[in-house]
Coordinates of C-alpha atoms in Angstrom, one line a residue:
Chain A
X168 CA 45.7 -74.9 12.2
X169 CA 42.6 -76.0 10.8
X170 CA 41.7 -79.5 10.0
X171 CA 41.7 -79.1 5.9
X172 CA 45.6 -77.4 6.6
X173 CA 46.9 -80.3 8.6
X174 CA 45.6 -82.4 6.0
X175 CA 47.7 -80.7 3.2
X176 CA 50.8 -80.7 5.5
X177 CA 51.0 -84.0 5.6
X178 CA 49.6 -84.5 1.7
X179 CA 52.7 -82.8 1.5
X180 CA 55.6 -83.5 3.5
X181 CA 54.5 -87.7 1.9
X182 CA 54.1 -86.5 -1.6
X183 CA 58.1 -84.8 -1.1
X184 CA 58.9 -87.9 0.6
X185 CA 57.9 -89.8 -2.0
X186 CA 59.0 -87.8 -4.8
X187 CA 62.3 -87.4 -3.2
X188 CA 62.7 -91.0 -1.9
X189 CA 61.5 -92.5 -6.2
X190 CA 63.5 -89.8 -7.5
X191 CA 66.3 -91.3 -5.8
X192 CA 65.7 -94.8 -6.1
X193 CA 65.6 -94.3 -10.4
X194 CA 69.2 -92.7 -10.6
X195 CA 70.3 -96.0 -7.9
X196 CA 69.1 -99.2 -7.8
X197 CA 70.6 -101.4 -10.2
X198 CA 67.6 -103.1 -11.6
X199 CA 66.5 -101.1 -14.9
X200 CA 62.5 -102.2 -14.7
X201 CA 62.4 -100.8 -11.0
X202 CA 63.8 -98.0 -12.2
X203 CA 61.2 -97.5 -14.9
X204 CA 57.9 -98.2 -12.4
X205 CA 59.6 -95.5 -9.9
X206 CA 59.0 -93.0 -12.0
X207 CA 56.0 -93.3 -13.2
X208 CA 55.6 -93.1 -9.0
X209 CA 57.3 -89.8 -8.9
X210 CA 55.5 -87.9 -11.9
X211 CA 52.3 -89.0 -9.9
X212 CA 53.2 -87.8 -7.0
X213 CA 54.4 -84.5 -8.4
X214 CA 51.1 -84.7 -9.9
X215 CA 49.7 -84.6 -6.5
X216 CA 52.2 -81.4 -5.4
X217 CA 50.5 -79.6 -8.2
X218 CA 47.4 -80.7 -6.5
X219 CA 48.1 -79.7 -3.6
X220 CA 48.9 -76.0 -5.8
X221 CA 45.1 -76.2 -6.7
X222 CA 46.3 -76.4 -10.6
X223 CA 44.5 -79.5 -10.7
X224 CA 44.1 -79.5 -14.9
X225 CA 48.0 -79.9 -14.5
X226 CA 47.6 -82.2 -12.3
X227 CA 46.3 -84.5 -14.4
X228 CA 47.9 -82.8 -18.0
X229 CA 50.7 -84.6 -16.0
X230 CA 49.1 -88.4 -15.0
X231 CA 48.2 -87.9 -18.4
X232 CA 51.0 -86.9 -20.4
X233 CA 53.9 -88.3 -17.8
X234 CA 52.3 -91.8 -16.4
X235 CA 50.2 -92.9 -19.7
X236 CA 52.7 -92.3 -22.2
X237 CA 56.3 -91.4 -21.3
X238 CA 56.4 -93.9 -18.8
X239 CA 54.5 -96.4 -20.0
X240 CA 56.9 -96.2 -24.0
X241 CA 59.5 -95.9 -21.1
X242 CA 58.5 -99.5 -20.0
X243 CA 57.2 -100.7 -23.4
X244 CA 61.1 -100.4 -24.5
X245 CA 63.0 -102.1 -21.5
X246 CA 60.4 -104.7 -21.7
X247 CA 61.2 -105.5 -25.1
X248 CA 65.0 -105.5 -24.6
X249 CA 64.6 -106.8 -21.4
X250 CA 67.2 -109.8 -21.2
X251 CA 67.7 -109.9 -17.7
X252 CA 70.9 -110.6 -17.8
X253 CA 74.6 -108.8 -16.2
X254 CA 76.0 -105.7 -16.5
X255 CA 79.7 -106.8 -17.8
X256 CA 82.0 -105.0 -15.1
X257 CA 82.8 -101.2 -16.4
X258 CA 87.0 -100.2 -15.9
X259 CA 86.9 -97.5 -13.2
X260 CA 83.4 -98.1 -12.2
X261 CA 84.4 -96.5 -8.7
X262 CA 86.2 -92.8 -10.4
X263 CA 83.7 -92.9 -12.2
X264 CA 80.2 -92.9 -9.4
X265 CA 82.7 -90.7 -7.5
X266 CA 82.7 -87.8 -9.7
X267 CA 79.6 -87.7 -10.8
X268 CA 78.1 -88.2 -7.6
X269 CA 81.1 -85.1 -7.1
X270 CA 78.8 -83.3 -9.6
X271 CA 75.8 -84.0 -8.5
X272 CA 76.5 -83.3 -5.3
X273 CA 77.9 -79.7 -6.5
X274 CA 74.9 -78.7 -8.7
X275 CA 72.4 -79.7 -5.5
X276 CA 75.0 -77.2 -3.0
X277 CA 73.7 -74.6 -6.3
X278 CA 70.5 -74.9 -6.5
X279 CA 69.7 -74.9 -2.4
X280 CA 71.8 -72.1 -2.5
X281 CA 69.7 -70.5 -5.2
X282 CA 66.8 -71.5 -3.4
X283 CA 67.4 -69.8 0.5
X284 CA 68.5 -66.4 -1.0
X285 CA 65.9 -66.3 -3.6
X286 CA 63.2 -63.8 -1.7
X287 CA 59.8 -66.3 -2.7
X288 CA 57.2 -64.1 -3.2
X289 CA 55.1 -65.8 0.2
X290 CA 52.2 -65.7 -0.3
X291 CA 52.1 -66.5 -3.8
X292 CA 49.6 -65.2 -6.0
X293 CA 45.6 -65.9 -5.2
X294 CA 44.5 -69.7 -7.1
X295 CA 42.1 -69.2 -9.8
X296 CA 40.6 -72.9 -8.6
X297 CA 38.5 -74.2 -11.7
X298 CA 38.7 -71.3 -13.9
X299 CA 43.1 -72.7 -14.4
X300 CA 41.6 -74.1 -17.6
X301 CA 40.7 -71.6 -19.3
X302 CA 43.3 -69.4 -18.0
X303 CA 45.4 -71.9 -19.4
X304 CA 44.0 -72.1 -22.8
X305 CA 44.1 -68.3 -23.8
X306 CA 47.7 -68.1 -22.6
X307 CA 48.3 -71.0 -25.0
X308 CA 46.5 -69.3 -27.8
X309 CA 47.4 -65.7 -27.0
X310 CA 51.5 -65.1 -25.3
X311 CA 52.6 -68.6 -25.9
X312 CA 51.1 -69.6 -29.3
X313 CA 54.9 -69.9 -30.9
X314 CA 56.2 -72.3 -28.1
X315 CA 52.8 -74.5 -28.3
X316 CA 53.3 -74.5 -32.3
X317 CA 56.6 -75.2 -32.1
X318 CA 55.9 -77.8 -29.5
X319 CA 54.0 -79.6 -31.9
X320 CA 56.5 -79.0 -34.6
X321 CA 59.3 -80.9 -32.6
X322 CA 56.4 -84.0 -32.4
X323 CA 55.4 -84.4 -35.6
X324 CA 60.0 -84.8 -35.9
X325 CA 60.1 -87.2 -33.7
X326 CA 57.3 -88.8 -35.6
X327 CA 58.2 -88.6 -38.9
X328 CA 62.2 -89.8 -37.3
X329 CA 60.1 -93.5 -35.8
X330 CA 58.8 -94.0 -38.9
X331 CA 61.5 -93.6 -40.2
X332 CA 63.6 -95.6 -37.3
X333 CA 60.8 -97.9 -37.6
X334 CA 60.3 -98.5 -41.7
X335 CA 61.7 -102.1 -43.3
X336 CA 64.5 -101.4 -45.3
X337 CA 63.1 -100.2 -48.7
X338 CA 64.7 -100.9 -51.9
X339 CA 64.2 -98.2 -54.0
X340 CA 64.8 -99.8 -56.9
X341 CA 63.6 -103.1 -57.2
X342 CA 67.2 -105.6 -57.2
X343 CA 66.9 -107.4 -60.8
X344 CA 65.1 -105.3 -63.0
X345 CA 66.5 -101.6 -62.2
X346 CA 62.9 -100.0 -62.0
X347 CA 61.9 -98.0 -59.4
X348 CA 59.9 -99.8 -56.8
X349 CA 55.5 -99.4 -56.1
X350 CA 56.0 -98.2 -52.5
X351 CA 52.8 -99.3 -52.2
X352 CA 53.3 -103.2 -52.9
X353 CA 56.2 -103.2 -50.2
X354 CA 54.0 -101.7 -47.3
X355 CA 52.2 -104.2 -47.8
X356 CA 53.6 -106.9 -45.0
X357 CA 52.6 -110.2 -46.8
X358 CA 52.9 -109.0 -50.6
X359 CA 54.8 -111.7 -52.7
X360 CA 57.4 -109.4 -52.8
X361 CA 58.6 -108.6 -50.1
X362 CA 58.8 -112.6 -49.4
X363 CA 61.1 -112.5 -51.9
X364 CA 63.4 -110.0 -51.4
X365 CA 65.1 -112.1 -49.5
X366 CA 66.9 -114.1 -52.3
X367 CA 69.0 -111.5 -54.5
X368 CA 69.7 -114.2 -56.5
X369 CA 70.4 -112.1 -59.9
X370 CA 68.1 -114.0 -62.0
X371 CA 66.5 -111.6 -64.4
X372 CA 64.7 -114.6 -65.8
X373 CA 63.1 -116.2 -63.1
X374 CA 59.4 -116.8 -63.0
X375 CA 58.4 -116.6 -59.9
X376 CA 59.4 -112.7 -60.2
X377 CA 57.2 -112.3 -63.0
X378 CA 54.2 -114.0 -62.4
X379 CA 53.9 -111.5 -59.0
X380 CA 54.6 -108.2 -60.7
Chain B
X8 CA 28.8 -72.2 -13.7
X9 CA 26.7 -70.6 -16.5
X10 CA 24.0 -73.3 -16.4
X11 CA 23.9 -74.5 -12.8
X12 CA 21.9 -70.8 -12.0
X13 CA 19.7 -72.4 -14.7
X14 CA 18.6 -75.4 -14.5
X15 CA 17.4 -75.7 -10.4
X16 CA 19.4 -77.4 -7.4
X17 CA 17.7 -80.1 -6.9
X18 CA 18.3 -82.3 -4.3
X19 CA 21.2 -81.3 -2.3
X20 CA 22.0 -84.2 0.2
X21 CA 24.9 -82.3 1.9
X22 CA 24.2 -79.3 3.2
X23 CA 20.7 -80.6 4.3
X24 CA 23.0 -83.3 6.4
X25 CA 25.2 -80.5 7.7
X26 CA 22.0 -79.1 8.6
X27 CA 20.8 -81.2 10.5
X28 CA 23.9 -81.8 12.6
X29 CA 24.6 -78.5 13.2
X30 CA 21.1 -78.5 15.3
X31 CA 21.7 -81.8 17.3
X32 CA 25.0 -78.6 18.1
X33 CA 28.0 -80.4 15.9
X34 CA 30.9 -77.4 14.7
X35 CA 30.3 -76.8 10.7
X36 CA 33.7 -78.2 10.1
X37 CA 32.8 -81.8 12.0
X38 CA 29.4 -82.3 10.3
X39 CA 31.7 -82.3 7.4
X40 CA 34.0 -84.2 8.2
X41 CA 31.3 -86.9 9.1
X42 CA 29.7 -86.1 6.1
X43 CA 32.7 -86.4 3.9
X44 CA 33.2 -90.6 3.4
X45 CA 29.5 -90.9 3.7
X46 CA 28.9 -90.8 -0.8
X47 CA 32.8 -92.7 -1.1
X48 CA 31.5 -95.8 0.6
X49 CA 28.3 -95.9 -0.8
X50 CA 29.8 -95.2 -4.5
X51 CA 32.1 -97.6 -3.6
X52 CA 29.1 -100.3 -2.1
X53 CA 26.9 -98.9 -5.1
X54 CA 30.3 -99.9 -6.8
X55 CA 30.7 -103.7 -6.3
X56 CA 27.5 -103.9 -6.0
X57 CA 27.1 -103.5 -9.8
X58 CA 29.7 -106.1 -10.4
X59 CA 27.7 -108.6 -9.0
X60 CA 24.9 -107.6 -11.1
X61 CA 26.6 -107.3 -14.0
X62 CA 28.5 -110.7 -13.8
X63 CA 25.2 -112.5 -13.0
X64 CA 23.4 -110.9 -16.0
X65 CA 27.0 -111.8 -18.0
X66 CA 25.8 -115.4 -16.9
X67 CA 22.3 -115.2 -17.6
X68 CA 23.1 -113.7 -20.5
X69 CA 25.2 -116.0 -22.2
X70 CA 23.2 -119.2 -20.9
X71 CA 20.3 -117.5 -23.0
X72 CA 22.5 -116.9 -26.1
X73 CA 23.5 -120.3 -25.9
X74 CA 20.0 -122.0 -25.7
X75 CA 20.9 -123.3 -21.8
X76 CA 19.4 -121.8 -18.7
X77 CA 22.7 -121.1 -16.4
X78 CA 23.5 -120.5 -13.1
X79 CA 20.0 -121.6 -11.1
X80 CA 20.2 -123.1 -8.2
X81 CA 21.6 -120.0 -5.9
X82 CA 19.1 -118.2 -4.7
X83 CA 15.6 -117.4 -7.4
X84 CA 17.1 -117.4 -10.7
X85 CA 20.6 -118.2 -9.5
X86 CA 21.4 -114.1 -7.9
X87 CA 23.3 -115.4 -5.9
X88 CA 25.5 -117.2 -8.2
X89 CA 27.9 -114.7 -8.3
X90 CA 28.5 -114.3 -4.1
X91 CA 29.3 -117.5 -4.4
X92 CA 31.8 -117.5 -7.6
X93 CA 33.2 -114.3 -5.2
X94 CA 33.2 -116.9 -1.5
X95 CA 35.3 -119.4 -3.7
X96 CA 37.7 -116.4 -4.9
X97 CA 38.9 -115.0 -1.3
X98 CA 39.1 -118.6 -0.2
X99 CA 41.2 -120.2 -2.5
X100 CA 45.5 -120.1 -1.6
X101 CA 46.7 -117.1 -2.4
X102 CA 49.8 -118.2 -5.2
X103 CA 52.9 -115.8 -6.0
X104 CA 55.3 -118.4 -8.0
X105 CA 58.4 -119.4 -6.9
X106 CA 59.9 -116.7 -9.8
X107 CA 58.6 -114.2 -10.1
X108 CA 58.6 -110.4 -8.3
X109 CA 56.6 -111.0 -5.7
X110 CA 56.9 -107.0 -5.2
X111 CA 55.4 -105.9 -8.4
X112 CA 53.6 -109.3 -8.4
X113 CA 51.3 -107.8 -5.2
X114 CA 50.6 -104.1 -6.9
X115 CA 50.1 -104.8 -10.0
X116 CA 46.4 -105.3 -9.5
X117 CA 46.3 -102.7 -7.2
X118 CA 47.4 -100.1 -9.5
X119 CA 44.5 -101.7 -12.3
X120 CA 41.9 -101.4 -9.7
X121 CA 42.4 -98.8 -7.9
X122 CA 42.4 -95.8 -10.8
X123 CA 39.2 -97.4 -12.4
X124 CA 37.2 -96.5 -8.5
X125 CA 39.1 -93.9 -8.1
X126 CA 37.8 -92.6 -11.3
X127 CA 34.2 -92.7 -9.9
X128 CA 34.1 -90.1 -8.2
X129 CA 33.4 -87.7 -11.2
X130 CA 29.7 -90.2 -12.2
X131 CA 26.8 -87.6 -11.2
X132 CA 23.8 -89.9 -11.0
X133 CA 21.8 -86.6 -9.7
X134 CA 22.5 -82.3 -10.2
X135 CA 24.3 -83.2 -6.3
X136 CA 24.1 -87.0 -6.1
X137 CA 27.9 -86.9 -7.1
X138 CA 31.1 -87.6 -4.8
X139 CA 33.0 -83.8 -5.9
X140 CA 31.8 -81.1 -8.8
X141 CA 35.7 -81.7 -10.3
X142 CA 35.8 -79.0 -13.0
X143 CA 38.2 -80.5 -15.1
X144 CA 35.3 -83.6 -14.5
X145 CA 35.8 -86.3 -17.7
X146 CA 39.7 -85.1 -17.8
X147 CA 40.1 -86.6 -15.0
X148 CA 38.9 -90.2 -15.6
X149 CA 40.7 -89.9 -18.9
X150 CA 44.3 -89.0 -17.0
X151 CA 43.3 -91.7 -13.8
X152 CA 42.2 -94.5 -17.0
X153 CA 46.2 -93.9 -18.7
X154 CA 47.7 -95.1 -14.6
X155 CA 45.7 -98.4 -15.5
X156 CA 48.8 -99.8 -18.3
X157 CA 51.4 -99.3 -16.2
X158 CA 49.7 -101.8 -14.0
X159 CA 48.8 -104.3 -16.4
X160 CA 52.5 -103.8 -18.1
X161 CA 53.7 -104.5 -14.3
X162 CA 51.7 -107.6 -13.8
X163 CA 53.2 -108.8 -17.1
X164 CA 56.0 -108.6 -16.2
X165 CA 56.5 -109.5 -13.2
X166 CA 55.0 -112.5 -13.0
X167 CA 57.5 -114.1 -14.8
X168 CA 55.7 -116.2 -18.1
X169 CA 55.3 -115.6 -21.5
X170 CA 52.5 -115.0 -21.7
X171 CA 51.6 -113.3 -18.9
X172 CA 54.3 -110.4 -20.3
X173 CA 52.6 -110.5 -24.2
X174 CA 49.4 -110.5 -22.5
X175 CA 50.9 -107.1 -20.5
X176 CA 52.3 -105.4 -23.2
X177 CA 49.1 -106.5 -25.5
X178 CA 46.9 -104.7 -23.4
X179 CA 49.4 -101.3 -22.5
X180 CA 49.5 -101.3 -26.4
X181 CA 45.6 -101.7 -27.0
X182 CA 45.0 -98.9 -23.6
X183 CA 47.3 -96.8 -25.5
X184 CA 46.2 -96.2 -29.0
X185 CA 42.3 -96.6 -28.3
X186 CA 43.3 -93.2 -25.2
X187 CA 43.3 -91.3 -28.6
X188 CA 39.8 -92.0 -30.3
X189 CA 38.8 -91.9 -26.7
X190 CA 39.1 -88.5 -26.2
X191 CA 39.1 -87.5 -28.9
X192 CA 35.4 -88.1 -28.2
X193 CA 35.0 -86.6 -25.4
X194 CA 36.9 -83.1 -26.6
X195 CA 33.5 -83.0 -29.1
X196 CA 31.2 -83.4 -26.3
X197 CA 32.7 -81.5 -24.7
X198 CA 33.4 -78.4 -26.7
X199 CA 30.3 -78.8 -26.8
X200 CA 29.2 -78.0 -23.4
X201 CA 31.7 -75.5 -22.6
X202 CA 32.5 -77.4 -19.6
X203 CA 35.3 -80.3 -18.7
X204 CA 32.7 -81.3 -15.6
X205 CA 30.4 -83.7 -15.9
X206 CA 27.4 -81.9 -13.7
X207 CA 27.9 -79.5 -16.8
X208 CA 27.3 -81.9 -20.0
X209 CA 24.6 -83.5 -18.5
X210 CA 22.3 -80.2 -17.3
X211 CA 23.3 -78.6 -20.9
X212 CA 21.6 -82.2 -22.4
X213 CA 18.6 -81.9 -20.6
X214 CA 16.9 -78.6 -21.9
X215 CA 15.0 -80.7 -23.6
X216 CA 15.1 -84.6 -22.9
X217 CA 15.1 -87.1 -25.1
X218 CA 15.5 -84.5 -28.3
X219 CA 18.6 -82.2 -26.8
X220 CA 20.4 -85.8 -26.2
X221 CA 24.1 -85.5 -27.6
X222 CA 23.4 -88.6 -29.1
X223 CA 21.8 -86.7 -31.7
X224 CA 24.3 -84.0 -31.8
X225 CA 27.2 -86.5 -32.2
X226 CA 26.0 -89.4 -33.4
X227 CA 29.3 -90.9 -34.7
X228 CA 31.5 -89.8 -31.9
X229 CA 29.0 -91.5 -30.0
X230 CA 30.1 -94.8 -32.1
X231 CA 34.0 -93.7 -31.7
X232 CA 34.0 -93.4 -28.2
X233 CA 31.8 -96.7 -27.2
X234 CA 34.2 -98.9 -29.5
X235 CA 37.0 -98.2 -27.8
X236 CA 35.8 -98.5 -24.2
X237 CA 34.9 -101.8 -25.0
X238 CA 38.1 -101.9 -26.1
X239 CA 39.8 -99.9 -23.3
X240 CA 37.7 -102.7 -21.0
X241 CA 39.4 -104.9 -22.8
X242 CA 35.8 -107.4 -23.5
X243 CA 35.4 -109.5 -26.9
X244 CA 35.8 -108.4 -30.0
X245 CA 38.3 -106.5 -28.2
X246 CA 39.8 -108.9 -25.4
X247 CA 43.1 -110.0 -27.2
X248 CA 45.4 -109.3 -23.2
X249 CA 43.5 -112.4 -22.6
X250 CA 42.9 -114.5 -25.5
X251 CA 42.6 -118.0 -24.4
X252 CA 43.2 -119.4 -27.6
X253 CA 46.1 -117.7 -28.0
X254 CA 48.3 -116.4 -24.6
X255 CA 46.0 -119.0 -22.0
X256 CA 45.1 -115.6 -19.7
X257 CA 47.7 -112.8 -20.8
X258 CA 49.1 -111.3 -18.1
X259 CA 45.8 -112.9 -15.5
X260 CA 47.8 -116.6 -16.3
X261 CA 49.8 -116.8 -13.1
X262 CA 46.9 -114.6 -10.3
X263 CA 45.0 -116.6 -8.2
X264 CA 43.1 -116.3 -5.3
X265 CA 41.8 -112.8 -4.5
X266 CA 44.7 -111.0 -6.4
X267 CA 43.1 -112.0 -8.9
X268 CA 39.8 -111.1 -8.0
X269 CA 41.0 -108.0 -7.8
X270 CA 41.3 -108.2 -12.4
X271 CA 38.3 -109.5 -12.8
X272 CA 36.4 -106.5 -10.0
X273 CA 38.3 -103.6 -12.0
X274 CA 37.1 -104.8 -15.8
X275 CA 33.7 -105.3 -14.4
X276 CA 33.4 -102.2 -13.0
X277 CA 35.1 -100.3 -16.0
X278 CA 32.5 -102.2 -18.0
X279 CA 29.9 -100.2 -15.5
X280 CA 31.7 -97.1 -15.6
X281 CA 32.5 -96.7 -19.2
X282 CA 28.3 -97.4 -19.5
X283 CA 27.2 -95.0 -16.8
X284 CA 29.1 -92.0 -18.7
X285 CA 28.7 -93.5 -22.2
X286 CA 25.2 -92.4 -20.3
X287 CA 26.6 -89.3 -18.9
X288 CA 28.1 -87.8 -21.8
X289 CA 26.0 -89.3 -25.6
X290 CA 22.3 -89.8 -23.6
X291 CA 21.7 -87.0 -21.4
X292 CA 23.3 -88.8 -17.6
X293 CA 20.2 -88.2 -15.3
X294 CA 18.4 -87.1 -17.3
X295 CA 14.3 -88.2 -18.2
X296 CA 13.1 -88.6 -21.3
X297 CA 10.6 -85.9 -20.8
X298 CA 12.1 -83.2 -18.7
X299 CA 11.0 -83.4 -15.8
X300 CA 10.3 -79.9 -14.8
X301 CA 7.9 -79.6 -17.7
X302 CA 6.4 -82.7 -15.9
X303 CA 5.9 -80.9 -12.7
X304 CA 3.8 -78.6 -14.6
X305 CA 1.7 -80.5 -15.8
X306 CA 0.3 -81.8 -12.4
X307 CA 0.8 -78.5 -11.2
X308 CA 3.8 -79.0 -8.6
X309 CA 7.0 -76.9 -7.8
X310 CA 9.5 -78.0 -9.2
X311 CA 11.0 -76.5 -5.3
X312 CA 9.0 -78.6 -3.2
X313 CA 10.9 -81.4 -1.2
X314 CA 8.4 -84.2 -2.3
X315 CA 9.2 -83.3 -5.7
X316 CA 12.5 -82.9 -5.8
X317 CA 13.3 -86.4 -3.7
X318 CA 10.9 -88.2 -6.7
X319 CA 13.2 -86.5 -9.9
X320 CA 16.5 -87.5 -7.1
X321 CA 15.3 -91.2 -7.2
X322 CA 13.9 -91.0 -10.6
X323 CA 17.4 -89.5 -12.0
X324 CA 19.8 -92.3 -10.3
X325 CA 16.9 -94.6 -12.0
X326 CA 17.3 -93.2 -15.6
X327 CA 21.3 -93.1 -14.6
X328 CA 21.9 -96.5 -13.7
X329 CA 19.3 -98.2 -16.3
X330 CA 21.1 -96.1 -19.1
X331 CA 23.9 -98.0 -17.9
X332 CA 22.7 -100.9 -17.7
X333 CA 21.5 -100.7 -21.4
X334 CA 25.0 -100.6 -22.5
X335 CA 26.0 -103.0 -20.3
X336 CA 23.0 -105.6 -22.2
X337 CA 24.6 -104.5 -25.6
X338 CA 28.0 -105.5 -24.3
X339 CA 27.6 -108.3 -23.2
X340 CA 25.2 -109.0 -26.3
X341 CA 28.4 -108.4 -28.4
X342 CA 30.7 -110.1 -26.4
X343 CA 28.9 -113.5 -27.5
X344 CA 27.9 -112.8 -30.3
X345 CA 31.3 -111.2 -32.2
X346 CA 34.4 -113.0 -33.0
X347 CA 37.6 -111.7 -31.7
X348 CA 39.8 -109.2 -34.1
X349 CA 43.7 -109.7 -34.4
X350 CA 46.0 -108.1 -32.6
X351 CA 47.1 -106.3 -36.4
X352 CA 43.3 -106.2 -37.1
X353 CA 43.0 -103.6 -34.0
X354 CA 45.5 -101.6 -33.9
X355 CA 44.6 -101.1 -37.4
X356 CA 41.1 -100.1 -36.5
X357 CA 42.8 -98.1 -33.6
X358 CA 45.1 -95.7 -35.6
X359 CA 44.6 -96.0 -39.6
X360 CA 39.8 -96.1 -38.9
X361 CA 39.4 -94.4 -35.9
X362 CA 41.8 -91.3 -35.2
X363 CA 41.1 -89.7 -38.5
X364 CA 37.5 -90.5 -38.2
X365 CA 37.5 -88.4 -34.8
X366 CA 39.5 -86.0 -35.9
X367 CA 37.3 -85.4 -38.4
X368 CA 34.5 -84.9 -36.3
X369 CA 36.1 -83.0 -34.4
X370 CA 36.5 -80.1 -37.0
X371 CA 33.4 -81.1 -38.0
X372 CA 31.7 -80.2 -34.9
X373 CA 34.1 -77.3 -34.8
X374 CA 32.6 -75.9 -37.9
X375 CA 28.8 -76.2 -36.9
X376 CA 30.1 -75.1 -33.8
X377 CA 30.2 -71.9 -35.8
X378 CA 28.4 -71.9 -38.0
X379 CA 24.9 -72.2 -35.9
X380 CA 26.8 -71.7 -32.4
X381 CA 22.4 -72.2 -31.0
X382 CA 22.3 -75.4 -31.7
X383 CA 25.6 -76.7 -31.3
X384 CA 26.5 -74.6 -27.8
X385 CA 28.2 -71.4 -29.4

């Protein structure tokens, strides 16, 4: 056994152990912040596994997308709302846990069976090494073009949804005059119009409204 | 790939070292094993020394900007001042606040520093003078630098301090928003060089000396990259995460001793790294303004002669470091000249200005590449 293959095996064992233990921690730990950080660790070790499989581009993309974007956004969301308070007790918690545990165990047994009955092609296909990046690009723009474009449409939809959710409440028509509102004015945070949206008392002859328009 | 065969292979220390050890009777794999840690250690030491130089420059230049003398007593011209700073940090008491989360508090600075040091893997100082010529090169740097915000968020959260948390959130938001235009600017370069590898990117710029540097073909990309790199390093005008007047010191507030030193090291190593990568991507990396092959031909020397190779290799290192430190000088001058932007201005600049410009730059580069394949690496 050469030094290279020994190192590879040690790396694989360490990475696999971190992935499994980290994933268990994500699910089982009561503190949601720890779960989120552990999720980042799991993503990183999965990237390490890709690296061991000679897929360096996929590994880097995994780090960039999952650790750098997804996990950071999850952490953001947690830190913006986290108030460090204990959740109120849920009735029948034990029963729920037993049920979800059974479902998970069943799923695990099923996966194990698949893993042991499938005839894996050993040894796998030869790694293409650094040419993998070019291959991925060619595939993305030929036979995987449709999924690629569909993913971009999905992202566009998510973006539009986020904008719709994040927008301030916009009245399509002015409360006071009933005229359609100039959207451009409302979008600006410091425009006087938005400041006066607070007083909703209909007062058509208010001099303030007149000056602001 | 192709460029490697065109340009002469230059100095290959690894091959000579392994040959020499095999001459002493060691097996090939053992020799390789002995070689492995050497470049890593060299680069690590270079990075730390780079930080010391950087700190000294920062002190001296800021003093000059404000018409002071600056550090003077520690060594000639105060060159030992950074060492004194470092020693002070080593001997300071290591405090973990009582209500802080000890584990995350310790892990945060480590997560900030490690990706930055790992990124030195792809910084080339010569055709073969880098730790590893990985094929995904510059993409590795982009993906590694995206790990940093997690460390910042971690230390901000673990400090159990509202200023720290705000600083951590700001740092993460800033780093996410400026990563996108940064990656787009890099993508335009990659499109022109047909390779992600940093060695290929530099080799492709060194065909005609200073005229073939990427800065002439990518002036907009250069500016975008530099702005984004400054924002990623949290240098003024973009040092909002640690804005003293608003947030005490941001996510660093509760840190002292070596844990603080890790942040400090991380930010300065990152600055040097960014400057090095600007010089690699836009300023011809190790290339001399006049092609070395041409100079050697003028002097009647063969490029492959051992002495010429050593000279070109050293010249390459000097040029890379010189370009990088010119940029560092510029960054320090900027820091002591311009005021800090507001957080909304920062995000506006990133999302509403740099991102569209970077996209247009990418499109224009693609169009130019199709229209003039000779000049834009078709």
